[in-house]
């Protein structure tokens, strides 16, 4: 009954007075307006656990929440408070944007899930013990034990006090002398305590006694060890401890550069009223930048110097330090910090930094980066849970950052050997060998050309140039200044005061171009920067995105950030050199166009936008889709040779009458004529427009290309009857006008064309000489030797006729035995000694096109035939019309008779049977 009453007491809701006491003690509300107290403070919920533990600490006499309570509930309750507002704001009333609220809400969701998981693993929901509250030390040490025995924590502290290798040069060097002295003074007492506490002899005796008792019990009960191997003993075993016990309390979010990661970090500062916040960054100048933001946003009173072991504050102290300081003081940092914000979280992936973070099991770690998605595999190893993502493309589309334009400039023949620069694999990503890259790019002609390019295209536009090394940066600055540009080079060798002065002059407009190697890739924010020139290419998407982030901040008069890639315009995504299009995975490149972000028409555009595009994706399927979608906008001259032929084939198949000249103009660079030939052949073969097929055929005939001519003749044979006649006539006329190919080729072509139009020549021969029908009938209806005799008879008869009729007879003949075929081939070869003459005679057999008479407008009124219309006048519907028609027919007959008289005698010979 006593246990039941105790559980009922725990489940009962605290009184209003107790809730008010807890709210005053923790500075956090527990029930919000509109909430029901029974639901908000239900048993087992994180908020109820926070309330019960706060009341327990009040009963224990604490004046402020313990470090354990602050680490477990300060951020959780604070995020609930901030997000309960309709419009979450900072202390200076700065309104948080949607993506910043997403980062806070995502972290709150993860914290709630982690708190519920801990509750389900055996943690109590009621009051906690005093020793549990004091068990949240750094690396196993608590402030209460800092002056006592170090124990095993001293060894972990000594191991973690090794210097970090990846920080900037302006940090003071880290020595190991103090760490060695600490080891001498801390390890000896720990060993003595262990020897006093555990006696090996006593342990051995106890173990032997336990084994004897176990054997005796087994003998009495008859239990078998093997049968009981998977029995109750497993229930008594301790659960296996995870390798990374604090992984559930490490989160990260990704926000694009310029999207307000600092403001999002201050949202966590606003949420934590009692728990301390430690902000870690990788450069000393960023420490000053964060402190400036804290002062400007209304948190000046909470800025606190670094708190070490033994120091505690419950007023929400905020400290900004570097990762180098964190590694140097690991194990000696105060437990007052319940939240650790890791700026540029990808820089915390070093071996020593990540080890120190894993070893500190107390606070909640929140990493923020702009390039997390590019190295997600490495980031999630240290920060397993991602709470929000707002990448570069999303930020640009929503207008949070400036849109981005891109221009690609070929580096020239002198630096095309960049493909030979080897790649070096680092801890996080892969990069070009910087020494070889600097040796390749640091050439005086190249530097002068780049300076001249900037002056011509971007004169007066503020920008930042990334060079291949420090020496290259200074050489470029000299070349820029020689062109009259206000340029200055900076590097890690630049003194701090001078660097600050140069950056201030850049903001004022005294300097327009900053040239550096990698110093300004991160940690430097200038809304004025507009042009980002990647003079030194990079193979790391992380580094590339950091560079681009320098020109993404919005600024009055800044229409868009402009990125200049020194690569060939058709560079694909599979190339080692990273470009803006490969970073954002875009399908096509269009010089000067908006790559990501809204298109705002108006003034302020700094570059000319090209009309044509280029596919830059590497996957064949996506490139095929680009060809289908952007066929008439592709800059064909920049494609690979094979893709140029693909374009020519697609264009020939899909070109329309209105786009014929445009398609021809897009192949202006084709000096050998291969692409033009492919275009015309495909148009003849696959185009759906008959008139365009004939037009392409005429251009092939005019080109006098034997191979294309031969292919076109093969294609003509697949056309329908009427189109085949027109095509054959075009090809024959071309052979009349120009000499194409060799004489044997011309002979073969003529008779192949004649075979396609056999009915035309047969019709003419029958009309000229009626005996033709009988001879052709005998040839077709015979077989064997008779077939060969009829073939020779036909050939013999053709020799007695004029050239035109003889050619028509041989063209109409069809042999189906080898002997007859040989007879006809010999006769045709003898006749084709002059191919142009033979082609002329065969072309004359085709009927002429009927002319289209001009329509006359009928005029109503008196005038006889004119009033009745031209049709009635021509058809003789009226007496005057019939007379006019008779006169017209008489004139036609007279002209025909004159032509007959003028015809040579060879054409007037009567056919003989």
Short mmCIF file of C-alpha atoms in Angstrom, two decimals, residues 428-615:
data_model
loop_
_atom_site.label_atom_id
_atom_site.label_comp_id
_atom_site.label_asym_id
_atom_site.label_seq_id
_atom_site.Cartn_x
_atom_site.Cartn_y
_atom_site.Cartn_z
CA UNK A 428 37.48 15.28 -46.02
CA UNK A 429 37.73 15.74 -49.79
CA UNK A 430 40.08 15.72 -52.77
CA UNK A 431 42.00 18.70 -54.14
CA UNK A 432 44.53 19.51 -56.84
CA UNK A 433 48.22 19.54 -55.99
CA UNK A 434 48.62 23.21 -55.04
CA UNK A 435 52.32 23.48 -55.82
CA UNK A 436 51.93 22.14 -59.36
CA UNK A 437 48.81 24.24 -59.85
CA UNK A 438 50.67 27.41 -58.85
CA UNK A 439 53.56 26.52 -61.12
CA UNK A 440 51.17 26.07 -64.02
CA UNK A 441 49.05 29.21 -63.52
CA UNK A 442 51.56 31.74 -62.22
CA UNK A 443 52.66 33.00 -65.66
CA UNK A 444 53.05 36.66 -66.50
CA UNK A 445 51.12 36.54 -69.83
CA UNK A 446 48.27 34.73 -68.15
CA UNK A 447 48.16 37.21 -65.25
CA UNK A 448 48.15 40.16 -67.63
CA UNK A 449 45.38 38.59 -69.72
CA UNK A 450 43.24 38.04 -66.61
CA UNK A 451 43.76 41.63 -65.46
CA UNK A 452 42.82 42.94 -68.89
CA UNK A 453 39.74 40.70 -68.91
CA UNK A 454 38.57 42.07 -65.58
CA UNK A 455 39.08 45.63 -66.74
CA UNK A 456 37.16 45.09 -69.96
CA UNK A 457 34.22 43.15 -68.56
CA UNK A 458 33.96 44.05 -64.85
CA UNK A 459 35.64 47.42 -64.44
CA UNK A 460 34.36 49.12 -61.30
CA UNK A 461 32.50 46.03 -60.04
CA UNK A 462 33.77 44.84 -56.64
CA UNK A 463 35.00 41.28 -56.68
CA UNK A 464 37.23 38.66 -55.14
CA UNK A 465 39.77 36.55 -57.06
CA UNK A 466 41.04 33.17 -55.87
CA UNK A 467 44.61 32.50 -56.99
CA UNK A 468 46.85 29.43 -56.89
CA UNK A 469 49.00 30.26 -53.89
CA UNK A 470 50.22 33.31 -52.04
CA UNK A 471 52.91 34.27 -54.55
CA UNK A 472 50.44 34.00 -57.43
CA UNK A 473 48.04 36.29 -55.56
CA UNK A 474 50.64 39.03 -55.18
CA UNK A 475 51.73 38.71 -58.82
CA UNK A 476 48.13 39.02 -59.93
CA UNK A 477 47.65 42.11 -57.78
CA UNK A 478 50.59 43.77 -59.53
CA UNK A 479 49.12 42.93 -62.94
CA UNK A 480 45.71 44.30 -61.89
CA UNK A 481 47.20 47.54 -60.62
CA UNK A 482 49.19 47.87 -63.85
CA UNK A 483 45.84 47.89 -65.68
CA UNK A 484 44.59 50.72 -63.48
CA UNK A 485 42.41 48.59 -61.22
CA UNK A 486 42.15 49.13 -57.47
CA UNK A 487 43.36 45.69 -56.39
CA UNK A 488 45.05 44.36 -53.27
CA UNK A 489 46.37 40.89 -52.35
CA UNK A 490 45.95 39.39 -48.87
CA UNK A 491 47.16 36.13 -47.35
CA UNK A 492 47.90 34.48 -44.04
CA UNK A 493 51.18 36.35 -44.02
CA UNK A 494 49.39 39.71 -43.90
CA UNK A 495 49.56 41.23 -40.38
CA UNK A 496 46.24 41.34 -38.57
CA UNK A 497 46.01 45.11 -38.37
CA UNK A 498 46.94 45.51 -42.02
CA UNK A 499 44.40 42.84 -43.00
CA UNK A 500 41.67 44.59 -41.03
CA UNK A 501 42.61 47.89 -42.67
CA UNK A 502 42.49 46.37 -46.17
CA UNK A 503 39.08 44.78 -45.57
CA UNK A 504 37.75 48.08 -44.21
CA UNK A 505 39.04 49.94 -47.28
CA UNK A 506 37.30 47.33 -49.46
CA UNK A 507 34.01 48.00 -47.68
CA UNK A 508 34.44 51.75 -48.15
CA UNK A 509 35.09 51.34 -51.89
CA UNK A 510 38.77 52.32 -51.86
CA UNK A 511 39.59 48.81 -53.11
CA UNK A 512 37.56 47.00 -55.76
CA UNK A 513 39.36 43.67 -56.13
CA UNK A 514 40.66 41.43 -53.34
CA UNK A 515 43.02 38.67 -54.49
CA UNK A 516 43.80 35.74 -52.19
CA UNK A 517 44.60 32.06 -52.25
CA UNK A 518 42.13 30.66 -49.71
CA UNK A 519 42.14 33.17 -46.86
CA UNK A 520 38.79 34.73 -47.77
CA UNK A 521 37.00 31.50 -48.67
CA UNK A 522 35.21 31.43 -45.31
CA UNK A 523 34.86 33.64 -42.29
CA UNK A 524 34.73 36.86 -44.32
CA UNK A 525 31.44 38.49 -45.16
CA UNK A 526 31.13 41.45 -47.49
CA UNK A 527 27.73 42.23 -49.03
CA UNK A 528 29.54 44.53 -51.47
CA UNK A 529 31.39 41.64 -53.18
CA UNK A 530 29.73 40.89 -56.53
CA UNK A 531 32.21 39.01 -58.76
CA UNK A 532 33.81 35.71 -57.70
CA UNK A 533 36.59 34.58 -60.06
CA UNK A 534 37.86 31.03 -59.67
CA UNK A 535 41.19 31.62 -61.34
CA UNK A 536 42.63 28.64 -59.49
CA UNK A 537 40.28 25.70 -60.11
CA UNK A 538 39.32 23.41 -57.28
CA UNK A 539 38.22 19.78 -57.17
CA UNK A 540 36.45 20.22 -53.84
CA UNK A 541 32.77 21.14 -53.90
CA UNK A 542 33.04 22.24 -50.29
CA UNK A 543 35.77 24.78 -51.05
CA UNK A 544 33.96 25.91 -54.19
CA UNK A 545 30.72 26.58 -52.33
CA UNK A 546 32.58 28.48 -49.64
CA UNK A 547 34.11 30.70 -52.31
CA UNK A 548 30.76 31.31 -53.99
CA UNK A 549 29.26 32.20 -50.63
CA UNK A 550 31.29 35.41 -50.60
CA UNK A 551 29.05 36.96 -53.29
CA UNK A 552 25.65 35.63 -52.18
CA UNK A 553 24.76 38.35 -49.68
CA UNK A 554 22.23 40.92 -50.82
CA UNK A 555 23.26 44.55 -51.12
CA UNK A 556 21.62 47.71 -52.51
CA UNK A 557 22.34 47.96 -56.22
CA UNK A 558 23.49 44.35 -56.42
CA UNK A 559 21.31 42.55 -58.95
CA UNK A 560 23.04 39.16 -58.66
CA UNK A 561 26.31 37.55 -57.70
CA UNK A 562 28.51 36.77 -60.70
CA UNK A 563 30.65 33.62 -60.74
CA UNK A 564 33.45 33.27 -63.32
CA UNK A 565 34.72 29.76 -64.04
CA UNK A 566 37.91 29.41 -66.06
CA UNK A 567 36.84 26.27 -67.92
CA UNK A 568 35.70 25.35 -71.41
CA UNK A 569 32.02 26.23 -71.95
CA UNK A 570 31.11 22.57 -72.57
CA UNK A 571 32.81 21.19 -69.44
CA UNK A 572 30.70 18.36 -68.02
CA UNK A 573 29.92 17.52 -64.43
CA UNK A 574 32.25 14.51 -64.47
CA UNK A 575 35.26 16.77 -64.97
CA UNK A 576 37.49 17.05 -61.86
CA UNK A 577 37.19 20.85 -61.91
CA UNK A 578 34.13 21.95 -59.95
CA UNK A 579 31.89 24.55 -61.58
CA UNK A 580 28.76 26.34 -60.44
CA UNK A 581 26.63 24.11 -62.67
CA UNK A 582 28.17 20.90 -61.34
CA UNK A 583 27.76 22.17 -57.77
CA UNK A 584 24.04 22.84 -58.34
CA UNK A 585 23.62 19.91 -60.78
CA UNK A 586 22.23 22.01 -63.63
CA UNK A 587 21.59 20.49 -67.07
CA UNK A 588 22.55 23.36 -69.36
CA UNK A 589 24.96 26.28 -69.36
CA UNK A 590 23.94 29.63 -70.78
CA UNK A 591 26.57 32.32 -70.52
CA UNK A 592 25.61 35.15 -68.18
CA UNK A 593 22.18 33.75 -67.36
CA UNK A 594 20.74 33.22 -63.88
CA UNK A 595 21.80 29.77 -62.68
CA UNK A 596 19.81 29.79 -59.46
CA UNK A 597 17.41 32.31 -58.01
CA UNK A 598 14.52 34.42 -59.29
CA UNK A 599 14.98 36.37 -62.51
CA UNK A 600 14.32 40.05 -61.91
CA UNK A 601 14.12 42.12 -65.05
CA UNK A 602 15.51 45.59 -64.76
CA UNK A 603 18.72 47.50 -64.43
CA UNK A 604 21.81 46.29 -62.66
CA UNK A 605 22.79 43.35 -64.85
CA UNK A 606 26.56 43.28 -65.24
CA UNK A 607 27.01 40.82 -68.12
CA UNK A 608 25.47 40.05 -71.47
CA UNK A 609 23.31 36.93 -71.57
CA UNK A 610 24.03 34.60 -74.46
CA UNK A 611 21.22 33.20 -76.56
CA UNK A 612 22.55 29.71 -77.02
CA UNK A 613 23.01 26.97 -74.43
CA UNK A 614 25.21 23.93 -73.90
CA UNK A 615 24.42 20.64 -72.16
#
